[in-house]
Coordinates of C-alpha atoms in Angstrom, one line a residue:
X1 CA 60.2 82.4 77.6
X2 CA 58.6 84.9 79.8
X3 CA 59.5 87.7 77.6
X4 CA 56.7 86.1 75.4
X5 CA 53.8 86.8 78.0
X6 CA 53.5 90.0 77.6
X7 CA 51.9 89.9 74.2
X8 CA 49.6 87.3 75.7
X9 CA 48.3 88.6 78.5
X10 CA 48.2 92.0 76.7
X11 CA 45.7 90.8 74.4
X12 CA 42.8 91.8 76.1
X13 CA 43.0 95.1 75.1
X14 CA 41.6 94.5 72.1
X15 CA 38.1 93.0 73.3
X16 CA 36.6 96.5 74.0
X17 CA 36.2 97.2 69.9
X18 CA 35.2 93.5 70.0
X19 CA 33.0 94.2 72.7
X20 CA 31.8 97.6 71.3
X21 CA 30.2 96.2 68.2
X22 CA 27.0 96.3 69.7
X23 CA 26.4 100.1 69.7
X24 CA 25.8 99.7 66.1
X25 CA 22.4 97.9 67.1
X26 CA 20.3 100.5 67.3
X27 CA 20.9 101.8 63.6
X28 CA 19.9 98.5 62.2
X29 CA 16.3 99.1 63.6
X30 CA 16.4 103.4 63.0
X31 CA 17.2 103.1 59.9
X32 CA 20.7 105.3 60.3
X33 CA 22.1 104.7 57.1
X34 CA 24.9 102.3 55.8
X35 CA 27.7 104.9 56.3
X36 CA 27.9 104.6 60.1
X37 CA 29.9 101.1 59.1
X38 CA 32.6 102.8 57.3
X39 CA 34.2 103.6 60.2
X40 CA 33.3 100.2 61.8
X41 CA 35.3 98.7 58.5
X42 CA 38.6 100.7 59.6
X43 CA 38.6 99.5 63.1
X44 CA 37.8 96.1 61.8
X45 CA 40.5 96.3 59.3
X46 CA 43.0 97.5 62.3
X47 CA 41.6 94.7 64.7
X48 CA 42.0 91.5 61.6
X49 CA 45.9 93.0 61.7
X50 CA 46.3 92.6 65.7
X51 CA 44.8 89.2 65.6
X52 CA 46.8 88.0 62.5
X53 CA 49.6 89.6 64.5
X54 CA 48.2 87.7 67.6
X55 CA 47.9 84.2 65.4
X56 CA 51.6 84.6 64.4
X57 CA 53.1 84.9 68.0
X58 CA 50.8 81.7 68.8
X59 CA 52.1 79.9 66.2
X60 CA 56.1 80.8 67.1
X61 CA 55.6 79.8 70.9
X62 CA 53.7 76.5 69.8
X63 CA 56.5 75.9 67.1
X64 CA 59.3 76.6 69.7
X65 CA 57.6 74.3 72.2
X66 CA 56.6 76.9 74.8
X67 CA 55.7 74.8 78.4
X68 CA 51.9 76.5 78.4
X69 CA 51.3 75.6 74.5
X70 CA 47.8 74.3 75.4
X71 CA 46.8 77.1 77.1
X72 CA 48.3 79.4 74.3
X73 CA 46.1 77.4 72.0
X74 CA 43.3 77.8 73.9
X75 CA 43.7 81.4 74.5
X76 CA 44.6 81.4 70.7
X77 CA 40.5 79.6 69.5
X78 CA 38.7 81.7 72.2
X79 CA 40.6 84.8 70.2
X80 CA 39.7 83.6 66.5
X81 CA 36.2 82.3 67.6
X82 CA 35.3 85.5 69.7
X83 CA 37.1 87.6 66.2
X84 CA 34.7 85.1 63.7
X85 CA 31.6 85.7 65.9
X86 CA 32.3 89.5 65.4
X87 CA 32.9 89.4 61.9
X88 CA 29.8 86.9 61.0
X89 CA 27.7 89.4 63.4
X90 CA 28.7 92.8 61.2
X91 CA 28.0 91.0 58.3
X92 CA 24.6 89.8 59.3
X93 CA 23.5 93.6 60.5
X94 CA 25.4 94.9 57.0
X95 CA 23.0 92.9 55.3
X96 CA 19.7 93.3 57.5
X97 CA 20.2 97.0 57.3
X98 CA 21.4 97.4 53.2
X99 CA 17.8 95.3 53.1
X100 CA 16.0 98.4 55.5
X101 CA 17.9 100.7 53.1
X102 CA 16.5 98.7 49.9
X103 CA 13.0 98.9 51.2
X104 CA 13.3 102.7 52.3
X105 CA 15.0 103.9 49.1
X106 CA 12.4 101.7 47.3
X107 CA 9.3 103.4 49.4
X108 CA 10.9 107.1 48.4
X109 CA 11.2 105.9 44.7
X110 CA 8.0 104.5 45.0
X111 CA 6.5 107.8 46.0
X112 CA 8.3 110.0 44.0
X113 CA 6.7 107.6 41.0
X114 CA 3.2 108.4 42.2
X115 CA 4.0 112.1 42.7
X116 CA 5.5 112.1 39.2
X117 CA 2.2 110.3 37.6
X118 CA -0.4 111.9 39.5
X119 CA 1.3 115.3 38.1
X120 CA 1.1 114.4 35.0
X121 CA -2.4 113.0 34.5
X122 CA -3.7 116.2 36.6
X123 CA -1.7 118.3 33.2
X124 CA -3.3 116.0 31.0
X125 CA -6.8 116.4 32.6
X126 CA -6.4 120.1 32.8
X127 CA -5.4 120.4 29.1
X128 CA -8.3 118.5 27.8
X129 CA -10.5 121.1 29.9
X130 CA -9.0 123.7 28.0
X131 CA -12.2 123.8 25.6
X132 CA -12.5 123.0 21.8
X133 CA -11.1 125.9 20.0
X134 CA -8.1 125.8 17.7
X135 CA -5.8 127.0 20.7
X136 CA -7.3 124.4 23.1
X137 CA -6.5 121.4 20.3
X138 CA -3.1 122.8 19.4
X139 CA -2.2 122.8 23.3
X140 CA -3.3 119.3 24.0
X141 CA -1.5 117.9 20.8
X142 CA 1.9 119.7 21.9
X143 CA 0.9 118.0 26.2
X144 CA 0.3 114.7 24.6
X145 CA 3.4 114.6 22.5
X146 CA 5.5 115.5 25.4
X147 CA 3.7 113.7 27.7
X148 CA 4.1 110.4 25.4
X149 CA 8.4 111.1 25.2
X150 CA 7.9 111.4 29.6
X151 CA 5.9 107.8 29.6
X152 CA 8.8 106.0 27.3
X153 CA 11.2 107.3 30.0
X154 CA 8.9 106.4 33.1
X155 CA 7.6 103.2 32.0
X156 CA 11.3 101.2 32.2
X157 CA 11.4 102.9 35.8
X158 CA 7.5 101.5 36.3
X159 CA 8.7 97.7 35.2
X160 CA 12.1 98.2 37.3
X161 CA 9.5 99.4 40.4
X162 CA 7.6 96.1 40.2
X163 CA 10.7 93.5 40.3
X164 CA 12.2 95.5 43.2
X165 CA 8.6 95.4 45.4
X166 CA 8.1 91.6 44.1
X167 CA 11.8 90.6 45.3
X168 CA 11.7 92.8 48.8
X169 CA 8.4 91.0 49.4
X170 CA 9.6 88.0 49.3
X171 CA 12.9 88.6 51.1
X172 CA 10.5 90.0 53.8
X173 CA 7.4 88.5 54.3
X174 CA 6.6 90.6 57.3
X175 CA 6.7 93.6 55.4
X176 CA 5.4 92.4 52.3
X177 CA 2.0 94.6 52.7
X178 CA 4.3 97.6 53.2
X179 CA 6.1 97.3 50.3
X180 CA 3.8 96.2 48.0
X181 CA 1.1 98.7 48.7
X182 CA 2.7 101.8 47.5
X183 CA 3.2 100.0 44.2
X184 CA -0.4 99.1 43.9
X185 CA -1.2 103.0 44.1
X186 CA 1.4 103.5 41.8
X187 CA -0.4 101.2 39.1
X188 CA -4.1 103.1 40.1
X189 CA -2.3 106.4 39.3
X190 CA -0.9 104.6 36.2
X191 CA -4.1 103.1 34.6
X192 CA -5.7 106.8 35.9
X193 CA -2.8 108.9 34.2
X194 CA -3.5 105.9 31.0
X195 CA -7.6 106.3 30.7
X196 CA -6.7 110.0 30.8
X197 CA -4.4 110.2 27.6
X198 CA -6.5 107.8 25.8
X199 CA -9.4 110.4 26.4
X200 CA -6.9 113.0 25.0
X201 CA -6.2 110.8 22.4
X202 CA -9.9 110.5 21.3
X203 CA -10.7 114.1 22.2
X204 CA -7.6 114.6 19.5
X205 CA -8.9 112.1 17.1
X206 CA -11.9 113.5 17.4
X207 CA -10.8 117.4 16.8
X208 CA -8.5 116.1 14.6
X209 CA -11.6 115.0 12.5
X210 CA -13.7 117.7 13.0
X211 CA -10.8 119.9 11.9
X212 CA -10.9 117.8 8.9
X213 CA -14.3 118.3 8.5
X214 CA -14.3 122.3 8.4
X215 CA -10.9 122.3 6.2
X216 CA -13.0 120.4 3.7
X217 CA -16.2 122.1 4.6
X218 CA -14.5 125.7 4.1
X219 CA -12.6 124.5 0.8
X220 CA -16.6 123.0 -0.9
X221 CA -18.0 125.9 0.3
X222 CA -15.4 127.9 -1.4
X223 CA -15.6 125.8 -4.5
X224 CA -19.6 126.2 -3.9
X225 CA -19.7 130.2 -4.3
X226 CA -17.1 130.5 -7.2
X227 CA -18.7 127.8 -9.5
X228 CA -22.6 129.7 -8.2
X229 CA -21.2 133.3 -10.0
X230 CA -19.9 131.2 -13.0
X231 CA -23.0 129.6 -12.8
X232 CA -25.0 132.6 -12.5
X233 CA -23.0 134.4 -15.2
X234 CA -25.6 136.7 -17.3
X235 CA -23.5 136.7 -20.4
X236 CA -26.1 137.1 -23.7
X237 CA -24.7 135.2 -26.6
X238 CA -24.9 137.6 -29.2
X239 CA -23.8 135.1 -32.1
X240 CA -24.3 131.3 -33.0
X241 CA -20.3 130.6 -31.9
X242 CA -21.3 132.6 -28.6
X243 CA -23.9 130.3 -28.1
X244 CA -22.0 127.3 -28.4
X245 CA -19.6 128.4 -26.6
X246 CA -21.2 129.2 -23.6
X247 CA -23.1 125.4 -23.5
X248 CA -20.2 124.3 -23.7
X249 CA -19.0 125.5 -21.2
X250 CA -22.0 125.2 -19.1
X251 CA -22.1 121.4 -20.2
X252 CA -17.9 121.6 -18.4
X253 CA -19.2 123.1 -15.2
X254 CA -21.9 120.3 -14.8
X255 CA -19.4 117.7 -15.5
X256 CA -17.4 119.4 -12.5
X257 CA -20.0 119.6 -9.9
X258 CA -20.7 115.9 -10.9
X259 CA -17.5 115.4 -9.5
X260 CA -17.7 117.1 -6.1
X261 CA -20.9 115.2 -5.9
X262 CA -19.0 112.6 -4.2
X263 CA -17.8 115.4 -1.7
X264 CA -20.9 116.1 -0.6
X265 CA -21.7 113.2 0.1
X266 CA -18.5 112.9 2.0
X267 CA -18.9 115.8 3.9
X268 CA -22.7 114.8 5.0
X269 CA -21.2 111.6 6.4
X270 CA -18.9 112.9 8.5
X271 CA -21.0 115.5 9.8
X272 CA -23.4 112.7 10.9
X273 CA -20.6 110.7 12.5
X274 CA -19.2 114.2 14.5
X275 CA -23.5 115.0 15.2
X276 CA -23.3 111.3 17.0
X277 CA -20.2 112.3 19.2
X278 CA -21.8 115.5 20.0
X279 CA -18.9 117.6 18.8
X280 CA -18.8 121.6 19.8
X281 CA -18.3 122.9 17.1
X282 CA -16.8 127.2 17.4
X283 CA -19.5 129.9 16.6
X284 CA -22.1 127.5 14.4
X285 CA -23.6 124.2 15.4
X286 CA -23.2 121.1 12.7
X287 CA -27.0 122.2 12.2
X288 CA -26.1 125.6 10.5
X289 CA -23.5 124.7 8.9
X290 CA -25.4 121.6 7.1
X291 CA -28.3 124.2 6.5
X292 CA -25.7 126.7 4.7
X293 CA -24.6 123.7 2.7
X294 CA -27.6 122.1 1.7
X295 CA -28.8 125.5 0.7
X296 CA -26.0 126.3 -1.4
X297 CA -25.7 122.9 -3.0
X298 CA -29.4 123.3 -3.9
X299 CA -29.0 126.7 -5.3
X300 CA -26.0 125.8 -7.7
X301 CA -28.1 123.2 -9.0
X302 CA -31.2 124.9 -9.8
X303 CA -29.0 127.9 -11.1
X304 CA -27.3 125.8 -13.7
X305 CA -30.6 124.2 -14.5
X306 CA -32.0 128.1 -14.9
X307 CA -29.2 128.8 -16.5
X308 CA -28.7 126.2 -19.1
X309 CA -32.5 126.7 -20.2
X310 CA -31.4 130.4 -20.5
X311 CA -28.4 129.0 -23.3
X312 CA -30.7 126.9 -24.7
X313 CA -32.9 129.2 -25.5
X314 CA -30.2 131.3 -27.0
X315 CA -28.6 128.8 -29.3
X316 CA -31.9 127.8 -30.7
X317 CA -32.6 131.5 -31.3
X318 CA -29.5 132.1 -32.6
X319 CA -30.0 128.8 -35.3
X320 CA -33.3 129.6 -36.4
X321 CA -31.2 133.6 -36.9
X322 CA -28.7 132.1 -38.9
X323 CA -31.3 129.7 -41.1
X324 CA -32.9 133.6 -41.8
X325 CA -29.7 135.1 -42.5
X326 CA -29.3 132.1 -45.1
X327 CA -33.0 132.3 -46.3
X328 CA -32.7 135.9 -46.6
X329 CA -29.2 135.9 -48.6
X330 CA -30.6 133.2 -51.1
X331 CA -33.7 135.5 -51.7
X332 CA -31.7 138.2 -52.1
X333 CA -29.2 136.3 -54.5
X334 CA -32.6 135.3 -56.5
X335 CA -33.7 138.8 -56.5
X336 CA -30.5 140.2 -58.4
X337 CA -30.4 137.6 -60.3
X338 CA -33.8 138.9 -61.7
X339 CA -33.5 142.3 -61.4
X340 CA -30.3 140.7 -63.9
X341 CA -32.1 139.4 -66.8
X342 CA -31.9 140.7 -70.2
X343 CA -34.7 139.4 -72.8
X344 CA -32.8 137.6 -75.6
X345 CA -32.6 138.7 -78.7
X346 CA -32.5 135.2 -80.5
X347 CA -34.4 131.8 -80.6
X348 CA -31.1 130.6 -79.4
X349 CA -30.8 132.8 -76.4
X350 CA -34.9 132.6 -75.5
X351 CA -34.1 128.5 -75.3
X352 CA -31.2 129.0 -73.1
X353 CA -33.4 131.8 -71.1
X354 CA -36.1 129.4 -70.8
X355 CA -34.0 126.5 -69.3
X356 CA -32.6 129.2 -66.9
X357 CA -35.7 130.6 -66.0
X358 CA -37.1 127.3 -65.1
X359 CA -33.6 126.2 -63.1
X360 CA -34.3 129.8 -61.2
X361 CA -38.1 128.4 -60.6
X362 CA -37.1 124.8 -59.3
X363 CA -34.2 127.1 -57.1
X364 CA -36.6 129.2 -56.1
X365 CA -39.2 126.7 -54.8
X366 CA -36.7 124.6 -52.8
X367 CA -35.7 128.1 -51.4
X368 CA -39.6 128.7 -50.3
X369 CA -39.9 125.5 -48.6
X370 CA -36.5 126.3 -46.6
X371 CA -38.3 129.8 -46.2
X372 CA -41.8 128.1 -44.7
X373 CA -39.6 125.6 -42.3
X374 CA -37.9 128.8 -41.1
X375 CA -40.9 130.9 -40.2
X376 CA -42.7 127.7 -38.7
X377 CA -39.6 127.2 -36.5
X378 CA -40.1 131.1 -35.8
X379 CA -43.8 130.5 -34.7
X380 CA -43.1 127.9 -32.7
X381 CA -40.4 130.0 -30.6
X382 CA -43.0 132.4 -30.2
X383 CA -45.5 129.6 -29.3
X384 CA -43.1 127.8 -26.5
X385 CA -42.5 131.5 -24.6
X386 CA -39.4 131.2 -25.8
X387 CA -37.2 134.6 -23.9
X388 CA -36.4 135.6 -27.8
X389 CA -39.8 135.3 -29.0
X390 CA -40.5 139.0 -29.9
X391 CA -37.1 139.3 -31.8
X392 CA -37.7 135.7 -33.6
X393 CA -41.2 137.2 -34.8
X394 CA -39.2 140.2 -35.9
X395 CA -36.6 138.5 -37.8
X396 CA -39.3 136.5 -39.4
X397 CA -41.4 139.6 -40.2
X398 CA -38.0 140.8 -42.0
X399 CA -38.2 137.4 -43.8
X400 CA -41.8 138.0 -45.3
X401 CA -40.7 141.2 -46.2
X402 CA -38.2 139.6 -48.5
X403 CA -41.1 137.1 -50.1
X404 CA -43.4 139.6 -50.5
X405 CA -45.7 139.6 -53.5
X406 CA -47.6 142.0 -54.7
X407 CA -50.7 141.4 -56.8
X408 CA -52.0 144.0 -58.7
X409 CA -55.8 143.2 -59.6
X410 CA -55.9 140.8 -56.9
X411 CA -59.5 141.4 -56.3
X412 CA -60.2 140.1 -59.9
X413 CA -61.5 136.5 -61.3
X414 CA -57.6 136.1 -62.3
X415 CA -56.3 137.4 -59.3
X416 CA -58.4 136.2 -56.3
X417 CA -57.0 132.6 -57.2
X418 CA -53.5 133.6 -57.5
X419 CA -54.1 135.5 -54.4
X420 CA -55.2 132.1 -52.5
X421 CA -52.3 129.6 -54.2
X422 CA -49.3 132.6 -52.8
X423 CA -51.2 132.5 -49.5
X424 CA -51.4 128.7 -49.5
X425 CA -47.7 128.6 -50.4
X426 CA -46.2 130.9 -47.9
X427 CA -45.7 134.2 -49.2
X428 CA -46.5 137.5 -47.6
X429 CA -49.4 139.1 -50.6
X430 CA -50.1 143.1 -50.2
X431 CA -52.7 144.0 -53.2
X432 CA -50.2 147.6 -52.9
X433 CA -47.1 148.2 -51.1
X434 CA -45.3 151.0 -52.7
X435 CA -45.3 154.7 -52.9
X436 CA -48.2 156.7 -53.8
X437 CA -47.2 159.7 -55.7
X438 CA -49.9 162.3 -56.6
X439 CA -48.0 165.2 -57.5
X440 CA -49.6 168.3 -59.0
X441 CA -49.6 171.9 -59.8
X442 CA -53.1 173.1 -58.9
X443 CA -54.7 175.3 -61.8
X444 CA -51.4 176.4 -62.3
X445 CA -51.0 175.1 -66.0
X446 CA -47.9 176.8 -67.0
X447 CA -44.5 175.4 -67.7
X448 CA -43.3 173.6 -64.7
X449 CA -40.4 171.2 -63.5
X450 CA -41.9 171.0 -59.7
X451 CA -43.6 167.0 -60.5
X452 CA -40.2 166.1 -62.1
X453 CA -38.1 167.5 -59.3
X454 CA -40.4 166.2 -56.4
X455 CA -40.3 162.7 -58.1
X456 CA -36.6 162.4 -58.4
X457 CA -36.3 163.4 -54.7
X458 CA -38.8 160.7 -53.7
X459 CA -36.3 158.2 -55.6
X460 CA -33.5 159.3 -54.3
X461 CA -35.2 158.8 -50.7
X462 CA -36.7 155.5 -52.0
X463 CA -33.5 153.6 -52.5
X464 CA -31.9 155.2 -49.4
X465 CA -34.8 153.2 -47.3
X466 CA -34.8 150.2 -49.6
X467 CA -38.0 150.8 -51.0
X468 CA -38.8 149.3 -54.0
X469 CA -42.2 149.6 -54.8
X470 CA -44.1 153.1 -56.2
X471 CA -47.5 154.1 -57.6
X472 CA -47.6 156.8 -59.5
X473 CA -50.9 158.8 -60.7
X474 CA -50.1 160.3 -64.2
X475 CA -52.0 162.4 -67.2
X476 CA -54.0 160.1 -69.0
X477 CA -53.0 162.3 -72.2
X478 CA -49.6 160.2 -71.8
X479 CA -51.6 157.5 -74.0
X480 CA -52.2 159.9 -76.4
X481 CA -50.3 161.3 -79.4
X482 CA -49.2 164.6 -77.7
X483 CA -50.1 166.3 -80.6
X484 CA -53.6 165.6 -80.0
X485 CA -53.2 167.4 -76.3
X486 CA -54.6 170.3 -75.9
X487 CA -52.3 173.6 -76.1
X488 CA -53.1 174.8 -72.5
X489 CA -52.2 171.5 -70.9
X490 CA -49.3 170.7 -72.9
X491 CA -46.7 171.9 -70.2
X492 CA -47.9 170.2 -67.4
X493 CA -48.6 166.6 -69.8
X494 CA -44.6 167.3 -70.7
X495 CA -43.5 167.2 -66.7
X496 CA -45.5 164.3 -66.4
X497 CA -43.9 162.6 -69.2
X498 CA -40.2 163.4 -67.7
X499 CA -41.5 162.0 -64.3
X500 CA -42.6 158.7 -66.0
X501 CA -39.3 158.9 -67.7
X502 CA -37.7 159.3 -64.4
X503 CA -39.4 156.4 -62.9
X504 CA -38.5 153.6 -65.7
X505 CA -34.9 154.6 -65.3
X506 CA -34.8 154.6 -61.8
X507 CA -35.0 150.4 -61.7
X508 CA -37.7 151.1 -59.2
X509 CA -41.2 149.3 -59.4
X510 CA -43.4 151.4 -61.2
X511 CA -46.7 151.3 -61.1
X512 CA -48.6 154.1 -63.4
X513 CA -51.9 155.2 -62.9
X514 CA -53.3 157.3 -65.5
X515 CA -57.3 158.4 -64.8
X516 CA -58.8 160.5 -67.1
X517 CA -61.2 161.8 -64.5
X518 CA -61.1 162.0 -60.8
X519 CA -64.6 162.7 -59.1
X520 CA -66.1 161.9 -55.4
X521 CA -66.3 163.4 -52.0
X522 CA -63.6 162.8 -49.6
X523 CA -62.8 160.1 -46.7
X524 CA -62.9 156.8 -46.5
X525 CA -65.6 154.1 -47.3
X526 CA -66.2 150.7 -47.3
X527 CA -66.9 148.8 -50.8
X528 CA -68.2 145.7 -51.5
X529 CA -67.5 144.6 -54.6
X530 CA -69.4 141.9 -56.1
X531 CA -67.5 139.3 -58.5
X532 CA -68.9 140.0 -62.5
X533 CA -67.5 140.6 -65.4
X534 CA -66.3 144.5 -64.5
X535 CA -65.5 146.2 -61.6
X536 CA -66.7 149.9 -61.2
X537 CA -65.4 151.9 -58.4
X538 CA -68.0 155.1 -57.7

């Protein structure tokens, strides 16, 4: 059996990588990383083979009953308990150092958090510094949107951070303070980075309101000047529909700034809310802008108050026009209806004449009554300044003309009361409105046509002006037989004849005056003429 030594006493050679496991020491406190064992695990693997190798001879020689069995044994549990001690050893520094490695890897990690955080509040801080314009909101809504994707990512790797540091503190007490430190600066740099994007998020809320603010403030104030130049339209209705038209229009653009009422009101509350958070606002403070509002809001309501008193104005004027126009078509219905008549040639037309006539009289005094209400409505425009006024007392002027009268003796018993009961019942009295016509020939007393001719041009011109009315002074020798006129003033009697002729077939109102005599100094004078029975003019 001495063949089988060799193997036995050659063992030995493998104590020295046994032996050598101890220059691995130092890494566990140098923190050399984990791969140094690599190569440890191949020896190791090599050595468990030589042993297993070593186990099986053993277990031949103590099967076959070798004399030295007990030592063979022995050698055989020194062998395993030496190759168990070396194994249990590298698998207690495996596990001390993958713990070193935990706690450095977690330290780096732990850093590269705090770098990562402290980055990203200082971008956050530096946006909201980047002022309150347009650009400077825009900018921190685009950093806060990407900031809040980075924060979903990093907030998992925040909660992993904090079961890591709690479990290696535990595992090692000793280092507890080391470990957990770097986390607690992580979570000051967290609640830092957190206090900073909920001040973005209220300097956002806040521009995002004040935005709000001058998008509604620019779209009133562009309401506010289009409905001031409606407002302030200077359109002159030049009929009754025009009138109406126009209020009623007006009347729709009070109904609509009724309705922005309410955003007014709006707008004036949340400037008082962004005034309270002391907002910058670009180019005007709230101040100004308030200023600008309230001063346009107060304009467009004293201009539709101007103007609606403007229109009102108007459509009155234009009824108490249209109450003329119908006073002055009924009057001039009446007068054709006179100018008409035809005396009746029987008892049975003069009945049916008279029953007519005194229809026409009861027509004619509910038409005078219409006529007063109209020229009292026309004095009291003028009274109440109305802006028409001048043109109402004009129109009603043109009205009178229409129920003028005119009263031919009017200074007589008879006529001085009919004068007073016209006056007292509304009509305009002249004692003469017509045309005076005093033709002559001088001495010239030969035959003429000159008065004839001169009188049917004054006609003609007359009825072009719508004049109605004419006085006439004639020969007194037309109420005479003209026989019994003298020879030598035949001629001239004959061309007054054809003029009076002229004149009762011209439809005109005639008036003929016919003075045998005509005798006094010129220019004017001023009678008084005492009531008796005759009237003598010197």
């Amino acid at each position: 059996m001495g063949d089988v030594w060799p193997p036995l006493t050659s063992m030995g050679h493998i104590w020295p990588p046994l032996t050598s496991v101890g220059h691995i020491w130092p890494p566990l406190t140098t923190g050399v990383p984990l791969g140094r064992f690599e190569s440890l695990d191949q020896e190791m693997n090599s050595v468990m083979g030589r042993v297993l190798d070593v186990n099986h001879v053993v277990q031949q020689l103590l099967d076959g009953g070798h004399p030295s069995s007990e030592e063979v044994r022995s050698c055989q549990d020194h062998l395993n308990g030496r190759w168990n001690r070396v194994v249990e050893l590298v698998e207690q520094k495996k596990t001390q150092l993958s713990s070193i490695l935990k706690i450095q890897n977690y330290l780096l990690e732990c850093g590269e958090m705090k770098a990562q955080v402290w980055e990203k509040r200082k971008a956050i801080e530096a946006t909201q510094s980047g002022g309150g314009d347009l650009g400077g909101v825009l900018a921190l809504q685009r950093r806060l949107s990407t900031m809040e994707a980075a924060l979903v990512v990093l907030e998992p790797r925040l909660l992993e951070l904090q079961r890591q540091g709690e479990a290696l503190a535990a595992a090692h007490p000793g280092r507890a303070l080391e470990v957990l430190l770097p986390f607690e600066q992580i979570s000051e740099e967290w609640e830092a980075l957190t206090r900073a994007l909920q001040g973005c998020e209220d300097s956002l809320s806040i521009a995002g309101r004040l935005q709000r603010f001058i998008q509604d403030l620019d779209t009133f104030l562009g309401w506010l000047v289009k409905t001031q130049a409606a407002v302030a339209s200077e359109e002159v209705p030049e009929t009754l529909a025009d009138a109406e038209r126009l209020l009623s229009h007006h009347a729709a653009l009070k109904e609509e700034i009724n309705g922005y009422e309410e955003d007014y009101a709006k707008i004036q509350a949340a400037s008082e809310l962004l005034a309270l958070e002391e907002t910058e606002v670009p180019s005007l403070s709230l101040q100004q802008w308030l200023q600008k509002l309230d001063a346009g809001w107060g304009k467009l309501l004293q201009s539709w108050e101007t103007r609606r008193e403007v229109l009102v104005q108007a459509h009155v004027f234009q009824l108490f026009l249209r109450d003329v126009q119908q006073c002055e078509s009924s009057l001039d219905n009446q007068e054709a209806a006179l100018l008409r008549a035809e005396l009746p040639a029987t008892l049975e037309g003069a009945t049916s004449a008279l029953r007519k006539h005194q229809d026409f009289t009861t027509t004619m005094e509910l038409n005078l009554q219409k006529v007063q209400l109209v020229l009292q409505a026309g004095e009291s425009l003028r009274r109440q300044g109305n802006r028409y006024g001048d043109r109402a007392a004009e129109a009603a002027e043109r009205l009178r003309d229409k129920w003028n009268v005119a009263i031919f003796g009017a200074t007589g018993r008879t006529g001085l009361v009919t004068l007073a009961q016209a006056l007292e019942q509304g009509y305009a009295v002249t004692v003469l409105d017509a045309v005076i016509i005093t033709l002559g020939t001088r001495d010239d007393l030969g035959p003429t046509t000159v008065m004839s001719e001169g009188t049917q041009n004054i006609v003609a011109a007359m009825k072009t002006h719508g004049v109605h009315r004419v006085v006439v002074c004639l020969s007194a020798f037309l109420l005479w037989d003209l026989q019994r006129v003298p020879p030598r003033l035949l001629p001239v009697t004959q061309d007054h004849l054809r003029m009076q002729r002229l004149l009762q077939d011209s439809g005109l109102h005639c008036v003929y005056v016919m003075p045998p005599h005509i005798a006094g100094s010129s220019g004017a004078l001023d009678l008084d003429l005492p009531l008796g029975p005759t009237r003598l003019v010197p």
